[in-house]
């Protein structure tokens, strides 16, 4: 069978239903506004339809979608027009997002973290990937992912405890 052979509508629909939330959340972590996130989700699934490979298993499928989403969002952020326009969030008071779901407060706090921490934390806690899998997905060393995960946890803990840790000491910034 050809690696890029056409999928049936049923196959595409099944893949979409399994992974749309993940693609949406990863996109939102990078783009931080609903309209661009929705555009990215649509584009990622169009890439899947047009030229996505056949997958060995569900984990391969999910990993391909996450990496493709991350790359697409980074490309969107590099477009010149993206830098020149005002964010949609400044125009609207409130818009429904994946953050309105259970766990949304933690996800919102996660979005405030630097990029190097937020994608690692998201993949580990929300998607259930092991550090070795995250390292492979992101093209980083396993030790780098573990360090970023540790520093990201410390940052989140500092925010959740109001800047305090055990013993009343204030947490230091982990940049």
Short mmCIF file of C-alpha atoms in Angstrom, two decimals:
data_model
loop_
_atom_site.label_atom_id
_atom_site.label_comp_id
_atom_site.label_asym_id
_atom_site.label_seq_id
_atom_site.Cartn_x
_atom_site.Cartn_y
_atom_site.Cartn_z
CA UNK A 1 0.00 0.00 0.00
CA UNK A 2 1.24 3.49 -0.82
CA UNK A 3 2.49 5.36 2.27
CA UNK A 4 0.39 8.42 1.36
CA UNK A 5 -2.68 6.59 0.04
CA UNK A 6 -6.06 8.25 0.41
CA UNK A 7 -8.04 7.68 3.58
CA UNK A 8 -11.76 7.13 3.65
CA UNK A 9 -14.06 9.72 5.20
CA UNK A 10 -14.70 7.30 8.06
CA UNK A 11 -10.95 7.00 8.80
CA UNK A 12 -10.47 10.77 8.74
CA UNK A 13 -13.49 11.30 10.97
CA UNK A 14 -12.21 8.72 13.46
CA UNK A 15 -8.74 10.31 13.58
CA UNK A 16 -10.29 13.77 13.97
CA UNK A 17 -12.51 12.67 16.86
CA UNK A 18 -9.62 10.95 18.64
CA UNK A 19 -7.21 13.87 18.43
CA UNK A 20 -9.01 17.17 17.84
CA UNK A 21 -8.81 18.18 21.51
CA UNK A 22 -5.08 17.51 21.65
CA UNK A 23 -4.42 19.43 18.42
CA UNK A 24 -6.60 22.29 19.69
CA UNK A 25 -4.81 22.53 23.04
CA UNK A 26 -1.31 22.35 21.55
CA UNK A 27 -2.30 25.03 19.03
CA UNK A 28 -3.79 27.24 21.73
CA UNK A 29 -0.62 26.95 23.83
CA UNK A 30 1.33 28.51 20.99
CA UNK A 31 -1.17 30.93 19.45
CA UNK A 32 -3.20 32.03 22.51
CA UNK A 33 -6.33 33.06 20.67
CA UNK A 34 -9.33 31.12 19.46
CA UNK A 35 -9.54 32.20 15.79
CA UNK A 36 -5.89 31.42 15.04
CA UNK A 37 -6.15 28.18 17.00
CA UNK A 38 -9.17 27.09 14.98
CA UNK A 39 -7.31 27.95 11.75
CA UNK A 40 -4.34 25.89 12.89
CA UNK A 41 -6.50 22.88 13.78
CA UNK A 42 -8.11 23.03 10.37
CA UNK A 43 -4.74 23.33 8.63
CA UNK A 44 -3.21 20.42 10.54
CA UNK A 45 -6.09 18.12 9.64
CA UNK A 46 -5.94 19.31 6.03
CA UNK A 47 -2.26 18.32 5.99
CA UNK A 48 -3.28 14.92 7.30
CA UNK A 49 -5.88 14.53 4.56
CA UNK A 50 -3.62 15.77 1.76
CA UNK A 51 -0.29 14.20 2.57
CA UNK A 52 -0.32 12.50 5.95
CA UNK A 53 1.41 9.15 6.15
CA UNK A 54 -0.18 5.87 7.15
CA UNK A 55 0.48 5.31 10.81
CA UNK A 56 1.90 2.22 12.47
CA UNK A 57 -0.37 2.65 15.51
CA UNK A 58 -2.39 5.21 17.50
CA UNK A 59 0.70 6.56 19.29
CA UNK A 60 2.45 7.21 15.96
CA UNK A 61 -0.69 8.97 14.74
CA UNK A 62 -0.89 11.16 17.86
CA UNK A 63 2.84 11.96 17.78
CA UNK A 64 2.65 12.98 14.10
CA UNK A 65 -0.29 15.29 14.83
CA UNK A 66 1.45 16.91 17.82
CA UNK A 67 4.70 17.53 15.94
CA UNK A 68 2.84 18.78 12.86
CA UNK A 69 0.73 21.09 15.05
CA UNK A 70 3.77 22.46 16.84
CA UNK A 71 5.60 23.14 13.56
CA UNK A 72 2.53 24.72 11.95
CA UNK A 73 1.98 27.03 14.92
CA UNK A 74 5.63 28.08 14.99
CA UNK A 75 5.37 28.91 11.29
CA UNK A 76 2.22 30.94 11.94
CA UNK A 77 4.00 32.90 14.65
CA UNK A 78 6.84 33.73 12.28
CA UNK A 79 4.60 35.30 9.62
CA UNK A 80 5.18 39.03 9.37
CA UNK A 81 1.47 39.88 9.51
CA UNK A 82 1.16 38.07 12.81
CA UNK A 83 3.64 40.46 14.39
CA UNK A 84 1.98 43.57 12.94
CA UNK A 85 -1.60 43.04 14.08
CA UNK A 86 -3.32 43.33 17.44
CA UNK A 87 -4.24 40.11 19.20
CA UNK A 88 -7.89 39.16 18.94
CA UNK A 89 -7.91 38.77 22.72
CA UNK A 90 -7.67 42.56 23.01
CA UNK A 91 -10.83 42.91 20.91
CA UNK A 92 -13.08 40.46 22.75
CA UNK A 93 -13.79 40.37 26.45
CA UNK A 94 -14.28 36.62 26.60
CA UNK A 95 -14.45 33.77 24.18
CA UNK A 96 -15.01 30.08 24.91
CA UNK A 97 -11.92 27.91 24.68
CA UNK A 98 -10.62 24.58 25.82
CA UNK A 99 -9.75 26.43 29.04
CA UNK A 100 -13.42 26.44 30.02
CA UNK A 101 -13.28 22.67 30.47
CA UNK A 102 -12.33 20.90 33.72
CA UNK A 103 -8.69 21.57 34.52
CA UNK A 104 -8.92 24.85 32.64
CA UNK A 105 -7.40 26.93 35.44
CA UNK A 106 -4.28 24.80 35.50
CA UNK A 107 -4.09 24.85 31.71
CA UNK A 108 -4.42 28.65 31.79
CA UNK A 109 -1.56 28.86 34.28
CA UNK A 110 0.43 26.50 32.06
CA UNK A 111 -0.09 28.85 29.10
CA UNK A 112 1.61 31.65 31.03
CA UNK A 113 4.85 29.66 31.28
CA UNK A 114 7.77 30.14 28.87
CA UNK A 115 7.53 28.02 25.71
CA UNK A 116 10.35 25.69 26.73
CA UNK A 117 8.37 24.60 29.81
CA UNK A 118 4.77 24.68 28.68
CA UNK A 119 4.94 22.16 25.84
CA UNK A 120 6.91 19.71 28.00
CA UNK A 121 4.49 20.10 30.93
CA UNK A 122 1.47 19.78 28.66
CA UNK A 123 2.70 16.63 26.94
CA UNK A 124 3.67 15.05 30.27
CA UNK A 125 0.60 15.89 32.36
CA UNK A 126 -2.23 16.32 29.87
CA UNK A 127 -1.23 13.81 27.19
CA UNK A 128 0.55 11.28 29.40
CA UNK A 129 3.83 11.04 27.49
CA UNK A 130 6.99 9.80 29.22
CA UNK A 131 10.05 12.05 29.20
CA UNK A 132 11.83 9.84 26.64
CA UNK A 133 8.83 10.09 24.31
CA UNK A 134 8.68 13.87 24.73
CA UNK A 135 12.39 14.14 23.99
CA UNK A 136 11.92 12.18 20.77
CA UNK A 137 8.84 14.21 19.76
CA UNK A 138 10.53 17.56 20.34
CA UNK A 139 14.02 16.61 19.17
CA UNK A 140 15.58 17.35 22.55
CA UNK A 141 17.81 15.34 24.87
CA UNK A 142 16.01 13.30 27.52
CA UNK A 143 17.98 15.09 30.25
CA UNK A 144 16.90 18.46 28.83
CA UNK A 145 13.24 17.42 28.95
CA UNK A 146 13.59 16.21 32.56
CA UNK A 147 15.26 19.50 33.55
CA UNK A 148 12.57 21.56 31.80
CA UNK A 149 9.88 19.44 33.46
CA UNK A 150 11.47 19.96 36.89
CA UNK A 151 11.87 23.72 36.43
CA UNK A 152 8.37 24.00 34.98
CA UNK A 153 6.93 22.17 37.99
CA UNK A 154 8.75 24.56 40.33
CA UNK A 155 7.35 27.55 38.45
CA UNK A 156 3.81 26.15 38.57
CA UNK A 157 4.14 25.28 42.25
CA UNK A 158 5.29 28.82 42.97
CA UNK A 159 2.24 30.24 41.22
CA UNK A 160 -0.16 27.79 42.86
CA UNK A 161 1.19 28.41 46.37
CA UNK A 162 1.33 32.17 45.92
CA UNK A 163 5.10 32.23 45.60
CA UNK A 164 5.61 30.13 48.75
CA UNK A 165 7.01 26.63 49.15
CA UNK A 166 7.30 24.42 52.22
CA UNK A 167 8.83 26.24 55.15
CA UNK A 168 7.55 29.64 53.98
CA UNK A 169 10.47 30.30 51.65
CA UNK A 170 9.62 32.20 48.49
CA UNK A 171 10.32 30.39 45.26
CA UNK A 172 12.95 31.75 42.97
CA UNK A 173 12.28 32.35 39.34
CA UNK A 174 13.35 29.47 37.10
CA UNK A 175 14.32 31.04 33.81
#
